[in-house]
mmCIF file of C-alpha atoms in Angstrom:
data_model
loop_
_atom_site.group_PDB
_atom_site.id
_atom_site.type_symbol
_atom_site.label_atom_id
_atom_site.label_comp_id
_atom_site.label_asym_id
_atom_site.label_seq_id
_atom_site.Cartn_x
_atom_site.Cartn_y
_atom_site.Cartn_z
ATOM 1 C CA MET A 1 0.000 0.000 0.000
ATOM 2 C CA SER A 2 1.317 3.469 -0.912
ATOM 3 C CA ALA A 3 2.090 6.093 1.726
ATOM 4 C CA ALA A 4 -0.823 8.200 0.440
ATOM 5 C CA LEU A 5 -3.267 5.305 0.759
ATOM 6 C CA LYS A 6 -1.970 4.495 4.244
ATOM 7 C CA GLU A 7 -2.686 8.093 5.231
ATOM 8 C CA VAL A 8 -6.253 7.734 4.000
ATOM 9 C CA GLU A 9 -6.702 4.485 5.931
ATOM 10 C CA LEU A 10 -5.422 6.123 9.109
ATOM 11 C CA SER A 11 -7.912 8.979 8.772
ATOM 12 C CA GLY A 12 -10.870 6.715 7.991
ATOM 13 C CA LYS A 13 -14.196 6.049 9.651
ATOM 14 C CA SER A 14 -12.922 3.990 12.568
ATOM 15 C CA GLY A 15 -11.368 6.878 14.475
ATOM 16 C CA GLY A 16 -7.814 6.945 13.143
ATOM 17 C CA ARG A 17 -5.264 9.400 14.521
ATOM 18 C CA ALA A 18 -4.060 11.228 11.382
ATOM 19 C CA ALA A 19 -5.515 14.701 10.974
ATOM 20 C CA PRO A 20 -7.760 14.921 7.915
ATOM 21 C CA ARG A 21 -6.947 17.307 5.075
ATOM 22 C CA HIS A 22 -9.743 19.856 5.050
ATOM 23 C CA PHE A 23 -10.358 22.181 2.092
ATOM 24 C CA LEU A 24 -11.985 25.142 3.827
ATOM 25 C CA GLU A 25 -10.223 28.289 2.643
ATOM 26 C CA LEU A 26 -7.438 28.885 0.136
ATOM 27 C CA SER A 27 -5.627 30.751 2.903
ATOM 28 C CA ASP A 28 -5.405 27.499 4.900
ATOM 29 C CA ILE A 29 -3.467 25.668 2.182
ATOM 30 C CA ASP A 30 0.016 26.230 0.785
ATOM 31 C CA SER A 31 0.577 27.356 -2.797
ATOM 32 C CA GLY A 32 2.233 24.096 -3.838
ATOM 33 C CA SER A 33 -0.745 21.986 -2.785
ATOM 34 C CA LEU A 34 -3.189 24.298 -4.549
ATOM 35 C CA ARG A 35 -1.064 24.186 -7.694
ATOM 36 C CA ARG A 36 -1.088 20.396 -7.575
ATOM 37 C CA MET A 37 -4.907 20.373 -7.398
ATOM 38 C CA VAL A 38 -5.274 22.706 -10.381
ATOM 39 C CA ASP A 39 -2.808 20.644 -12.402
ATOM 40 C CA LEU A 40 -4.726 17.460 -11.594
ATOM 41 C CA GLY A 41 -7.929 19.131 -12.773
ATOM 42 C CA ALA A 42 -6.269 20.113 -16.046
ATOM 43 C CA LYS A 43 -4.978 16.564 -16.452
ATOM 44 C CA ALA A 44 -8.487 15.195 -15.921
ATOM 45 C CA LYS A 45 -9.927 17.570 -18.513
ATOM 46 C CA ARG A 46 -7.300 16.557 -21.072
ATOM 47 C CA GLY A 47 -8.586 13.017 -20.722
ATOM 48 C CA GLU A 48 -5.516 11.615 -19.019
ATOM 49 C CA ASN A 49 -6.533 8.577 -17.042
ATOM 50 C CA LEU A 50 -6.776 9.240 -13.321
ATOM 51 C CA GLY A 51 -8.035 5.717 -12.736
ATOM 52 C CA GLN A 52 -10.673 4.914 -10.112
ATOM 53 C CA PRO A 53 -8.982 6.221 -6.949
ATOM 54 C CA LEU A 54 -12.297 6.689 -5.116
ATOM 55 C CA ALA A 55 -13.391 3.072 -5.628
ATOM 56 C CA GLY A 56 -14.976 1.844 -2.404
ATOM 57 C CA LYS A 57 -15.258 5.382 -0.990
ATOM 58 C CA THR A 58 -18.359 7.457 -0.306
ATOM 59 C CA VAL A 59 -18.647 11.249 -0.140
ATOM 60 C CA ALA A 60 -21.547 13.015 1.581
ATOM 61 C CA LEU A 61 -22.758 16.233 -0.048
ATOM 62 C CA ILE A 62 -24.802 18.495 2.230
ATOM 63 C CA PHE A 63 -26.577 21.450 0.631
ATOM 64 C CA GLU A 64 -28.185 23.935 2.989
ATOM 65 C CA LYS A 65 -28.403 26.367 0.041
ATOM 66 C CA PRO A 66 -29.668 25.744 -3.491
ATOM 67 C CA SER A 67 -27.078 24.486 -5.953
ATOM 68 C CA THR A 68 -26.767 23.542 -9.606
ATOM 69 C CA ARG A 69 -23.068 23.590 -10.561
ATOM 70 C CA THR A 70 -21.616 22.615 -7.176
ATOM 71 C CA ARG A 71 -23.996 19.713 -6.706
ATOM 72 C CA VAL A 72 -23.843 18.264 -10.212
ATOM 73 C CA SER A 73 -20.095 18.750 -10.649
ATOM 74 C CA PHE A 74 -19.301 17.005 -7.369
ATOM 75 C CA GLU A 75 -21.774 14.174 -7.981
ATOM 76 C CA VAL A 76 -20.474 13.510 -11.485
ATOM 77 C CA GLY A 77 -16.815 13.967 -10.543
ATOM 78 C CA ILE A 78 -17.024 11.562 -7.616
ATOM 79 C CA ARG A 79 -18.673 8.907 -9.785
ATOM 80 C CA GLN A 80 -16.152 9.379 -12.591
ATOM 81 C CA LEU A 81 -13.389 8.734 -10.043
ATOM 82 C CA GLY A 82 -15.102 5.502 -9.011
ATOM 83 C CA GLY A 83 -16.694 6.703 -5.789
ATOM 84 C CA HIS A 84 -20.190 6.762 -4.370
ATOM 85 C CA VAL A 85 -22.118 9.842 -3.311
ATOM 86 C CA THR A 86 -25.007 10.575 -0.984
ATOM 87 C CA THR A 87 -26.622 14.001 -1.352
ATOM 88 C CA LEU A 88 -28.609 15.687 1.412
ATOM 89 C CA THR A 89 -30.444 19.011 1.606
ATOM 90 C CA SER A 90 -31.333 20.952 4.736
ATOM 91 C CA LYS A 91 -34.690 19.141 4.727
ATOM 92 C CA ASP A 92 -32.940 15.761 4.828
ATOM 93 C CA THR A 93 -30.596 16.260 7.790
ATOM 94 C CA GLN A 94 -30.934 16.890 11.496
ATOM 95 C CA LEU A 95 -28.348 19.643 10.992
ATOM 96 C CA GLY A 96 -31.271 21.662 9.640
ATOM 97 C CA ARG A 97 -33.348 20.831 12.718
ATOM 98 C CA GLY A 98 -31.015 21.900 15.465
ATOM 99 C CA GLU A 99 -28.365 19.156 15.638
ATOM 100 C CA THR A 100 -24.955 20.719 16.139
ATOM 101 C CA PRO A 101 -22.350 20.602 13.363
ATOM 102 C CA ALA A 102 -20.084 18.826 15.843
ATOM 103 C CA ASP A 103 -22.519 15.960 16.354
ATOM 104 C CA THR A 104 -23.246 15.744 12.641
ATOM 105 C CA ALA A 105 -19.503 15.520 11.993
ATOM 106 C CA ARG A 106 -19.015 12.758 14.543
ATOM 107 C CA VAL A 107 -21.794 10.665 13.013
ATOM 108 C CA LEU A 108 -21.023 11.195 9.323
ATOM 109 C CA SER A 109 -17.342 10.436 9.924
ATOM 110 C CA ARG A 110 -18.437 6.890 10.845
ATOM 111 C CA TYR A 111 -20.250 6.476 7.515
ATOM 112 C CA VAL A 112 -18.375 8.315 4.773
ATOM 113 C CA ASP A 113 -14.861 9.147 3.613
ATOM 114 C CA ALA A 114 -15.343 12.898 3.029
ATOM 115 C CA ILE A 115 -17.983 15.604 3.508
ATOM 116 C CA VAL A 116 -18.806 18.543 1.243
ATOM 117 C CA LEU A 117 -20.887 21.268 2.891
ATOM 118 C CA ARG A 118 -22.607 24.239 1.229
ATOM 119 C CA THR A 119 -23.889 26.497 3.982
ATOM 120 C CA ASP A 120 -24.202 30.049 5.261
ATOM 121 C CA LYS A 121 -22.117 30.763 8.352
ATOM 122 C CA VAL A 122 -18.413 30.019 8.169
ATOM 123 C CA ALA A 123 -18.496 29.044 11.859
ATOM 124 C CA LYS A 124 -20.705 26.083 10.928
ATOM 125 C CA ILE A 125 -18.232 24.550 8.488
ATOM 126 C CA ARG A 126 -15.336 25.261 10.847
ATOM 127 C CA GLU A 127 -17.131 23.417 13.654
ATOM 128 C CA LEU A 128 -17.919 20.533 11.328
ATOM 129 C CA ALA A 129 -14.258 20.288 10.310
ATOM 130 C CA GLU A 130 -13.025 20.544 13.894
ATOM 131 C CA HIS A 131 -14.975 17.441 14.912
ATOM 132 C CA ALA A 132 -14.835 15.391 11.694
ATOM 133 C CA THR A 133 -12.267 12.628 11.321
ATOM 134 C CA VAL A 134 -12.648 12.723 7.531
ATOM 135 C CA PRO A 135 -11.904 15.626 5.159
ATOM 136 C CA VAL A 136 -14.416 18.468 4.973
ATOM 137 C CA ILE A 137 -14.649 20.492 1.742
ATOM 138 C CA ASN A 138 -16.157 23.965 1.539
ATOM 139 C CA GLY A 139 -18.855 23.968 -1.151
ATOM 140 C CA LEU A 140 -19.640 27.651 -0.414
ATOM 141 C CA THR A 141 -20.259 29.857 2.600
ATOM 142 C CA ASP A 142 -21.377 33.458 2.921
ATOM 143 C CA VAL A 143 -17.725 34.560 3.008
ATOM 144 C CA SER A 144 -15.957 32.302 0.491
ATOM 145 C CA HIS A 145 -16.229 29.927 -2.453
ATOM 146 C CA PRO A 146 -12.791 28.275 -2.788
ATOM 147 C CA CYS A 147 -13.853 25.484 -5.180
ATOM 148 C CA GLN A 148 -14.977 28.152 -7.628
ATOM 149 C CA LEU A 149 -11.550 29.779 -7.536
ATOM 150 C CA MET A 150 -9.808 26.528 -8.343
ATOM 151 C CA ALA A 151 -11.922 26.306 -11.499
ATOM 152 C CA ASP A 152 -11.298 29.988 -12.287
ATOM 153 C CA VAL A 153 -7.528 29.655 -12.061
ATOM 154 C CA MET A 154 -7.668 26.523 -14.199
ATOM 155 C CA THR A 155 -9.846 28.312 -16.780
ATOM 156 C CA PHE A 156 -7.569 31.322 -17.068
ATOM 157 C CA GLU A 157 -4.517 29.119 -17.540
ATOM 158 C CA GLU A 158 -6.328 26.981 -20.099
ATOM 159 C CA HIS A 159 -6.894 30.079 -22.248
ATOM 160 C CA ARG A 160 -4.021 32.456 -21.415
ATOM 161 C CA GLY A 161 -1.214 30.489 -19.760
ATOM 162 C CA PRO A 162 0.172 30.862 -16.225
ATOM 163 C CA ILE A 163 -1.822 33.224 -14.040
ATOM 164 C CA ALA A 164 1.182 34.264 -11.937
ATOM 165 C CA GLY A 165 2.091 37.871 -12.680
ATOM 166 C CA GLN A 166 -1.152 38.603 -14.541
ATOM 167 C CA VAL A 167 -3.755 41.262 -13.693
ATOM 168 C CA VAL A 168 -7.266 40.158 -12.750
ATOM 169 C CA ALA A 169 -10.013 42.747 -12.299
ATOM 170 C CA TRP A 170 -13.184 42.350 -10.253
ATOM 171 C CA THR A 171 -16.157 44.668 -10.732
ATOM 172 C CA GLY A 172 -19.225 44.606 -8.492
ATOM 173 C CA ASP A 173 -20.008 43.408 -4.988
ATOM 174 C CA GLY A 174 -17.180 42.442 -2.635
ATOM 175 C CA ASN A 175 -18.972 39.165 -1.937
ATOM 176 C CA ASN A 176 -17.852 35.637 -1.072
ATOM 177 C CA VAL A 177 -16.371 34.948 -4.516
ATOM 178 C CA ALA A 178 -14.485 38.257 -4.431
ATOM 179 C CA GLN A 179 -13.110 37.297 -1.027
ATOM 180 C CA SER A 180 -11.865 33.972 -2.364
ATOM 181 C CA PHE A 181 -10.244 35.875 -5.248
ATOM 182 C CA ILE A 182 -8.335 37.882 -2.655
ATOM 183 C CA GLN A 183 -7.033 34.672 -1.091
ATOM 184 C CA ALA A 184 -6.217 33.282 -4.534
ATOM 185 C CA ALA A 185 -4.159 36.376 -5.398
ATOM 186 C CA ALA A 186 -1.917 35.562 -2.447
ATOM 187 C CA ARG A 187 -1.617 31.868 -3.230
ATOM 188 C CA PHE A 188 -1.279 32.047 -7.051
ATOM 189 C CA ASN A 189 0.708 35.304 -7.211
ATOM 190 C CA PHE A 190 -1.436 37.444 -9.511
ATOM 191 C CA THR A 191 -2.381 41.100 -9.157
ATOM 192 C CA LEU A 192 -6.010 41.633 -8.181
ATOM 193 C CA ARG A 193 -7.825 44.922 -8.658
ATOM 194 C CA LEU A 194 -11.250 45.150 -7.036
ATOM 195 C CA ALA A 195 -13.757 47.838 -7.955
ATOM 196 C CA THR A 196 -16.694 47.965 -5.549
ATOM 197 C CA PRO A 197 -18.960 50.618 -4.045
ATOM 198 C CA PRO A 198 -17.530 51.765 -0.692
ATOM 199 C CA GLU A 199 -20.526 50.219 1.082
ATOM 200 C CA LEU A 200 -19.862 46.785 -0.448
ATOM 201 C CA ALA A 201 -16.082 46.589 -0.184
ATOM 202 C CA PRO A 202 -14.486 43.335 0.977
ATOM 203 C CA PRO A 203 -13.293 43.085 4.601
ATOM 204 C CA THR A 204 -10.252 45.188 5.437
ATOM 205 C CA ASP A 205 -8.726 42.424 7.558
ATOM 206 C CA LEU A 206 -8.777 40.055 4.569
ATOM 207 C CA ILE A 207 -7.050 42.653 2.413
ATOM 208 C CA ALA A 208 -4.457 43.130 5.147
ATOM 209 C CA TRP A 209 -3.876 39.371 5.338
ATOM 210 C CA ALA A 210 -3.369 39.090 1.575
ATOM 211 C CA ARG A 211 -0.902 41.948 1.540
ATOM 212 C CA SER A 212 0.955 40.425 4.484
ATOM 213 C CA GLN A 213 1.400 37.340 2.273
ATOM 214 C CA GLY A 214 2.970 39.475 -0.448
ATOM 215 C CA ALA A 215 -0.136 39.768 -2.630
ATOM 216 C CA ASN A 216 -0.711 42.817 -4.798
ATOM 217 C CA VAL A 217 -4.362 43.622 -4.063
ATOM 218 C CA GLU A 218 -5.673 47.017 -5.131
ATOM 219 C CA LEU A 219 -9.012 48.550 -4.101
ATOM 220 C CA THR A 220 -10.884 51.234 -6.008
ATOM 221 C CA ASN A 221 -14.387 52.587 -6.482
ATOM 222 C CA ASP A 222 -13.721 53.137 -10.208
ATOM 223 C CA PRO A 223 -14.413 50.070 -12.385
ATOM 224 C CA TYR A 224 -12.511 51.554 -15.333
ATOM 225 C CA ALA A 225 -9.390 51.980 -13.213
ATOM 226 C CA ALA A 226 -9.661 48.370 -12.052
ATOM 227 C CA VAL A 227 -10.237 46.936 -15.525
ATOM 228 C CA LYS A 228 -7.571 48.960 -17.359
ATOM 229 C CA ASP A 229 -5.291 46.525 -19.248
ATOM 230 C CA ALA A 230 -6.437 43.529 -17.149
ATOM 231 C CA ARG A 231 -6.139 40.071 -18.766
ATOM 232 C CA CYS A 232 -9.197 38.767 -16.902
ATOM 233 C CA VAL A 233 -12.374 40.619 -15.896
ATOM 234 C CA VAL A 234 -14.720 39.004 -13.378
ATOM 235 C CA THR A 235 -18.113 39.832 -11.981
ATOM 236 C CA ASP A 236 -20.878 38.094 -10.039
ATOM 237 C CA THR A 237 -24.538 38.506 -9.223
ATOM 238 C CA TRP A 238 -25.501 41.616 -7.290
ATOM 239 C CA ILE A 239 -27.936 39.732 -5.080
ATOM 240 C CA SER A 240 -26.570 36.743 -3.189
ATOM 241 C CA MET A 241 -28.643 34.066 -1.488
ATOM 242 C CA SER A 242 -27.862 35.601 1.910
ATOM 243 C CA ASP A 243 -28.940 39.147 1.043
ATOM 244 C CA GLU A 244 -32.060 40.597 2.604
ATOM 245 C CA LYS A 245 -34.933 41.170 0.180
ATOM 246 C CA GLY A 246 -35.362 44.725 1.417
ATOM 247 C CA SER A 247 -31.843 45.631 0.301
ATOM 248 C CA ILE A 248 -32.278 44.658 -3.362
ATOM 249 C CA ARG A 249 -33.214 48.117 -4.684
ATOM 250 C CA THR A 250 -30.424 49.768 -2.694
ATOM 251 C CA ARG A 251 -27.867 47.264 -3.949
ATOM 252 C CA HIS A 252 -28.958 47.720 -7.560
ATOM 253 C CA ASN A 253 -28.559 51.481 -7.233
ATOM 254 C CA LEU A 254 -25.092 51.097 -5.732
ATOM 255 C CA LEU A 255 -23.895 48.529 -8.256
ATOM 256 C CA ALA A 256 -25.339 49.859 -11.517
ATOM 257 C CA PRO A 257 -22.085 51.721 -12.396
ATOM 258 C CA TYR A 258 -20.170 48.418 -12.041
ATOM 259 C CA GLN A 259 -22.051 46.504 -14.740
ATOM 260 C CA LEU A 260 -19.730 44.469 -16.957
ATOM 261 C CA ASN A 261 -20.731 45.764 -20.381
ATOM 262 C CA GLN A 262 -18.912 46.209 -23.678
ATOM 263 C CA ARG A 263 -17.838 49.752 -22.842
ATOM 264 C CA LEU A 264 -16.156 48.632 -19.613
ATOM 265 C CA LEU A 265 -14.607 45.575 -21.262
ATOM 266 C CA LYS A 266 -12.928 47.785 -23.876
ATOM 267 C CA ALA A 267 -10.767 49.209 -21.069
ATOM 268 C CA ALA A 268 -9.249 45.766 -20.465
ATOM 269 C CA ALA A 269 -6.423 44.171 -22.435
ATOM 270 C CA PRO A 270 -7.508 43.277 -25.989
ATOM 271 C CA ASP A 271 -7.194 39.560 -25.210
ATOM 272 C CA ALA A 272 -8.862 39.722 -21.786
ATOM 273 C CA VAL A 273 -11.158 36.868 -20.828
ATOM 274 C CA VAL A 274 -14.488 37.386 -19.052
ATOM 275 C CA MET A 275 -15.581 35.230 -16.125
ATOM 276 C CA HIS A 276 -18.754 34.871 -14.075
ATOM 277 C CA CYS A 277 -19.330 32.014 -11.622
ATOM 278 C CA LEU A 278 -23.074 31.805 -12.483
ATOM 279 C CA PRO A 279 -25.973 31.989 -12.133
ATOM 280 C CA ALA A 280 -25.996 35.270 -14.057
ATOM 281 C CA HIS A 281 -28.704 37.905 -13.984
ATOM 282 C CA ARG A 282 -28.343 39.046 -17.563
ATOM 283 C CA GLY A 283 -28.856 42.751 -18.000
ATOM 284 C CA GLU A 284 -27.880 43.440 -14.391
ATOM 285 C CA GLU A 285 -24.256 42.676 -13.494
ATOM 286 C CA ILE A 286 -23.394 41.556 -17.045
ATOM 287 C CA THR A 287 -24.878 42.217 -20.469
ATOM 288 C CA ASP A 288 -25.808 39.584 -23.030
ATOM 289 C CA GLU A 289 -23.276 41.118 -25.417
ATOM 290 C CA VAL A 290 -20.427 40.385 -23.022
ATOM 291 C CA MET A 291 -21.765 37.116 -21.605
ATOM 292 C CA ASP A 292 -22.175 35.618 -25.065
ATOM 293 C CA GLY A 293 -19.273 37.470 -26.661
ATOM 294 C CA PRO A 294 -15.980 36.114 -27.998
ATOM 295 C CA GLN A 295 -14.047 36.993 -24.830
ATOM 296 C CA SER A 296 -16.381 35.109 -22.508
ATOM 297 C CA VAL A 297 -15.099 31.846 -21.025
ATOM 298 C CA VAL A 298 -18.037 31.580 -18.631
ATOM 299 C CA PHE A 299 -19.197 28.156 -19.743
ATOM 300 C CA ASP A 300 -15.668 26.723 -19.848
ATOM 301 C CA GLU A 301 -15.376 28.058 -16.300
ATOM 302 C CA ALA A 302 -18.578 26.240 -15.314
ATOM 303 C CA GLU A 303 -17.359 22.995 -16.902
ATOM 304 C CA ASN A 304 -14.066 23.270 -15.070
ATOM 305 C CA ARG A 305 -15.795 23.007 -11.706
ATOM 306 C CA LEU A 306 -16.103 19.286 -12.544
ATOM 307 C CA HIS A 307 -12.422 18.880 -13.320
ATOM 308 C CA ALA A 308 -10.867 21.161 -10.691
ATOM 309 C CA GLN A 309 -12.876 19.527 -7.918
ATOM 310 C CA LYS A 310 -11.438 16.153 -8.843
ATOM 311 C CA GLY A 311 -8.067 17.608 -7.889
ATOM 312 C CA VAL A 312 -9.528 18.913 -4.616
ATOM 313 C CA LEU A 313 -11.034 15.518 -3.784
ATOM 314 C CA LEU A 314 -7.852 13.601 -4.533
ATOM 315 C CA TRP A 315 -5.769 16.001 -2.440
ATOM 316 C CA ALA A 316 -8.210 15.971 0.487
ATOM 317 C CA LEU A 317 -8.294 12.164 0.534
ATOM 318 C CA GLY A 318 -4.517 11.931 0.403
ATOM 319 C CA LEU A 319 -4.532 10.367 -3.038
ATOM 320 C CA ALA A 320 -2.508 13.075 -4.799
#
């Protein structure tokens, strides 16, 4: 048995002693490990045989928020790697009825080999990971979406080569995806310019952390300044699942100047690619002309969730 497989056996359902490899935030993981995951995803997409490394293993997917891409990409990816999957929504688990994340973690660790959780509060996934004896993977929280960033890095490199040293521009809300972009800038060594309204800027402590790691992260309220000569321009929906309904009109008013339209895109590098993690509200944060235009790689980006997450799974289970 290989050293990697021994590590998995030690961290299995019977209460082994080895600490599991959790995938919670990009900031928790070193650059080399993240690079390995992206490269594995690219290898999977090229059709290189990864074998059936998840044969005999089961992954639990827990969705406390609606999901299309995260759910389907994990379900399909796990099966393509030879594994089994059980998918639960908030209506299916006692976690949605008052059971603590700690108790849920203790029980599920006896049944499955890894847990993917899509939830709201980051404290919930941290508590789950603290008490699980199997790897826990962040499928989205209100403050981050690290699996999305693995696909985004892979997509940029698929189209434009290494992302290190490049300029990525964000226009819109400083939401959970923007916050994972900040972490990614530190781990993958690209310049990140974020244009947001002052009221919707990302957390200052996160910016400070990224800069302490050597990242070049620039903040502005001017989307044209952010996008100027960037090789990648990114946006996301203005209304997230966690936003209060009463704030929708206010948010639209604040974010209207940050719409990713053809005029704004012309400020970017001529060969810039356009990304959006989806779902998109066409005509709000992005226009049809840009979304369906020749610079858009949005649907490649969506496909790459499937491939990049294979790399995440293999790393978390100690198989890569």
